[in-house]
mmCIF file of C-alpha atoms in Angstrom:
data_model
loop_
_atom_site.group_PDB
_atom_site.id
_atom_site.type_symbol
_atom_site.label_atom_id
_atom_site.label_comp_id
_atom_site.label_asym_id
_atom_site.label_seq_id
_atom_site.Cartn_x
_atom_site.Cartn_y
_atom_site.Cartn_z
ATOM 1 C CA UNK A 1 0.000 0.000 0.000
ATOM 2 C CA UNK A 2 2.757 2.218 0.625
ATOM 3 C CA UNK A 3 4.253 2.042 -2.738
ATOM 4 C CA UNK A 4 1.138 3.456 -3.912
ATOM 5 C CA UNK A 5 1.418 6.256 -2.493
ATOM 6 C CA UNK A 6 1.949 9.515 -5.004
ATOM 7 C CA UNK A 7 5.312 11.425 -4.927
ATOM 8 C CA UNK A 8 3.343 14.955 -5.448
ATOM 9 C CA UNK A 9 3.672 14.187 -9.203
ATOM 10 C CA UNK A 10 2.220 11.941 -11.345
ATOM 11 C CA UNK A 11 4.553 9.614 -10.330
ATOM 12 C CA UNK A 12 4.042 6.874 -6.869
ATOM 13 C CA UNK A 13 6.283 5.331 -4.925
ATOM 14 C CA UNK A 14 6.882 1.883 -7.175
ATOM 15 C CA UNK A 15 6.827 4.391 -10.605
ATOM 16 C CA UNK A 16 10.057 6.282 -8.371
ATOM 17 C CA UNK A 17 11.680 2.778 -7.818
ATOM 18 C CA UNK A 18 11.328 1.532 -11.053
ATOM 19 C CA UNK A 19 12.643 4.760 -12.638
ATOM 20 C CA UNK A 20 15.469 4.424 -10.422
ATOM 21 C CA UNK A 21 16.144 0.631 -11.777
ATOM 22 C CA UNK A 22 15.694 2.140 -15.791
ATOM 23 C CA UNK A 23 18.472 4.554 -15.203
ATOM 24 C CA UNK A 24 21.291 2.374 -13.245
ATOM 25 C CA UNK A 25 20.442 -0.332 -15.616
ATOM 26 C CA UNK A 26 21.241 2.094 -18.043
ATOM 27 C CA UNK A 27 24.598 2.400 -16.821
ATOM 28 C CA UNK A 28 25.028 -1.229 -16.388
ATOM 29 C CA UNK A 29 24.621 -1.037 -20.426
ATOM 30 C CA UNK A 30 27.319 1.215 -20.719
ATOM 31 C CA UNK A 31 30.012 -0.516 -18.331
ATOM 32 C CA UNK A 32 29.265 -4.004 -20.173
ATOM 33 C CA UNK A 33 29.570 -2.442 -23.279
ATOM 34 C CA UNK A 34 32.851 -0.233 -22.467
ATOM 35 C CA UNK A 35 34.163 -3.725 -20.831
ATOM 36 C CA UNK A 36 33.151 -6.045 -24.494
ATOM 37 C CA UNK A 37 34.405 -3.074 -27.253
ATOM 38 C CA UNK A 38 36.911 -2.035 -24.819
ATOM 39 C CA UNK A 39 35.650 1.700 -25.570
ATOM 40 C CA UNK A 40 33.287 3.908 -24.006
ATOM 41 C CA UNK A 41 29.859 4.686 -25.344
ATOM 42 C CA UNK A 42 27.645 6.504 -23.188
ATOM 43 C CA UNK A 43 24.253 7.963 -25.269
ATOM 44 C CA UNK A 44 22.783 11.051 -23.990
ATOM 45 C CA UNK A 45 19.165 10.685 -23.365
ATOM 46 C CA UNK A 46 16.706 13.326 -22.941
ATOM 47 C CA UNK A 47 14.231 13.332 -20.045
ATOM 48 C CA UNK A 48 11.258 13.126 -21.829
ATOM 49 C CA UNK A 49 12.271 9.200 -21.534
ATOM 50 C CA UNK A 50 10.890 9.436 -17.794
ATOM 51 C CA UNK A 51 7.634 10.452 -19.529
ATOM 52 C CA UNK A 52 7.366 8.020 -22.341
ATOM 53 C CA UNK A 53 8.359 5.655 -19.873
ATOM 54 C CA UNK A 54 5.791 6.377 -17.257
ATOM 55 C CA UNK A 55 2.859 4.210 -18.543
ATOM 56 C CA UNK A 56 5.247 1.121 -18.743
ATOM 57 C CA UNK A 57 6.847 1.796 -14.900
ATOM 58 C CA UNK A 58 3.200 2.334 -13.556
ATOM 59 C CA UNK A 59 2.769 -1.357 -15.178
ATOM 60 C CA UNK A 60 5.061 -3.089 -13.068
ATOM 61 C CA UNK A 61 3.541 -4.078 -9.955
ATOM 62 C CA UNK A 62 4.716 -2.162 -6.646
ATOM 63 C CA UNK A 63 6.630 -4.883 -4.983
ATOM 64 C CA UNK A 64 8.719 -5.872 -8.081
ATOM 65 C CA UNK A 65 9.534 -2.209 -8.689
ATOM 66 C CA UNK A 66 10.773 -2.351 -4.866
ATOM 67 C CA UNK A 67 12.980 -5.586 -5.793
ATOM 68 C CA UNK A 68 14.126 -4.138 -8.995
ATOM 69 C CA UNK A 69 15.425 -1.261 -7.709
ATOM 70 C CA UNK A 70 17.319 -3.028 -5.073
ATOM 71 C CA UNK A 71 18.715 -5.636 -6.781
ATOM 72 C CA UNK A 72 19.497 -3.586 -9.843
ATOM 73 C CA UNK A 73 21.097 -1.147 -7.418
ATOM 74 C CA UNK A 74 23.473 -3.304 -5.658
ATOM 75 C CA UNK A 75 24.267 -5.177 -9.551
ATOM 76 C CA UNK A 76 25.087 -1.763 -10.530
ATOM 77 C CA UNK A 77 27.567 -0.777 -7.037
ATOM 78 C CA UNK A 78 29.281 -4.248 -8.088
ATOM 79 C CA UNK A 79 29.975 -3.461 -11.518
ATOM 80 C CA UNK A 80 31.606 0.078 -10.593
ATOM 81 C CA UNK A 81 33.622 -1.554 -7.950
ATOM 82 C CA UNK A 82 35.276 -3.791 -9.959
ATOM 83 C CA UNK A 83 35.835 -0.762 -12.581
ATOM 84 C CA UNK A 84 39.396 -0.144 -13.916
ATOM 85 C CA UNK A 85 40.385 3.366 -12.952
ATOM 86 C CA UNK A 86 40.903 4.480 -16.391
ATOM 87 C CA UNK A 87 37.084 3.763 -17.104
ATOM 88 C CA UNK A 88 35.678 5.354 -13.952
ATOM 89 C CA UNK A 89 37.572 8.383 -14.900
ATOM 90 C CA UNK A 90 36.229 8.839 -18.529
ATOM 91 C CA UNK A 91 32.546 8.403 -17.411
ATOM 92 C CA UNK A 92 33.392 10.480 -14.946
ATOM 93 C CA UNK A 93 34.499 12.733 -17.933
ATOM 94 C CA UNK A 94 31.483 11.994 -20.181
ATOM 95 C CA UNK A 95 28.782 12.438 -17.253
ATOM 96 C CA UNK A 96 29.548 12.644 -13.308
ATOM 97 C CA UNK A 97 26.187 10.361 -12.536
ATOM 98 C CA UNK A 98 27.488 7.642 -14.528
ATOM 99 C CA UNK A 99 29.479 6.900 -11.576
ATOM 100 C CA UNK A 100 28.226 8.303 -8.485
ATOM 101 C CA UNK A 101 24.716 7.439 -8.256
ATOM 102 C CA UNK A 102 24.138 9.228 -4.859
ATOM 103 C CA UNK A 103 23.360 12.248 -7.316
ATOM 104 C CA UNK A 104 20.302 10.623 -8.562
ATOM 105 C CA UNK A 105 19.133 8.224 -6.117
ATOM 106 C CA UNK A 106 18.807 10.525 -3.550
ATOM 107 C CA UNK A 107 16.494 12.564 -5.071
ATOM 108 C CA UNK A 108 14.322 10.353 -5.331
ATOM 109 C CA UNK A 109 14.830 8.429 -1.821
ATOM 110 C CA UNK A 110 14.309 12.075 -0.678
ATOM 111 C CA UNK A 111 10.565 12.222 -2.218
ATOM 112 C CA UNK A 112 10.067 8.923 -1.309
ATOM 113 C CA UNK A 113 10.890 9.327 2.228
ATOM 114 C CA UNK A 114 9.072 12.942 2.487
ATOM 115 C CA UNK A 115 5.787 10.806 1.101
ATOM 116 C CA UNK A 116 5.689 8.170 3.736
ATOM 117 C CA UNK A 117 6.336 10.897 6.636
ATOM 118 C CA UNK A 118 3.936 13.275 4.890
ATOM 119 C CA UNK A 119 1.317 10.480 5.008
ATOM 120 C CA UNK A 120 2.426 8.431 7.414
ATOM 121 C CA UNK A 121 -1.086 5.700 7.532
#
């Protein structure tokens, strides 16, 4: 019931946590694909994705957004640990929240957390 709850948006809880598995899958992509061509590619892609995207993340049911995000999450903090230097460094380069995913997980942890204390039943 929780994860049903609405963000202030259009958005709810389990839309937020699947969003959040989209993106760090995204990067995922782009560390297996650096790692097999042994080069960086890193496409830039607009924000309107979050709102084409929308309909298909409201699909997904609330608890398997929950377990997506974490276990997409902590695939994702593996993969950058075992990063060579030289790759951190040009995603670093290319886009700062390629590798530190504090920037955009918080955010939305933030709103997620202000929801549930804003409606706490």
């Amino acid at each position: 019931e929780e994860l049903s709850k609405s963000i202030g948006s259009d958005w709810t809880i389990s839309i937020t946590l699947a969003h959040l598995a989209l993106w760090d899958q995204r990067v995922i992509s782009v560390i297996e694909s650096a790692k097999k061509n042994n080069k960086l590619h890193a496409p830039y892609y607009d924000y309107q994705l979050n709102d084409i995207l929308t309909p298909i993340l409201r699909a997904i049911p609330a608890r398997e957004a929950a377990r997506m995000a974490i276990t997409i999450a902590e695939k994702l903090d593996r993969e950058l640990e075992q990063c060579s230097t030289a790759l951190l460094e040009e995603m670093k380069e290319v886009n700062p929240r390629l590798i530190d995913r504090s920037i955009h997980r918080n955010l939305h942890l933030d709103e997620i957390e202000n929801a549930v204390v804003e409606s706490p039943n």
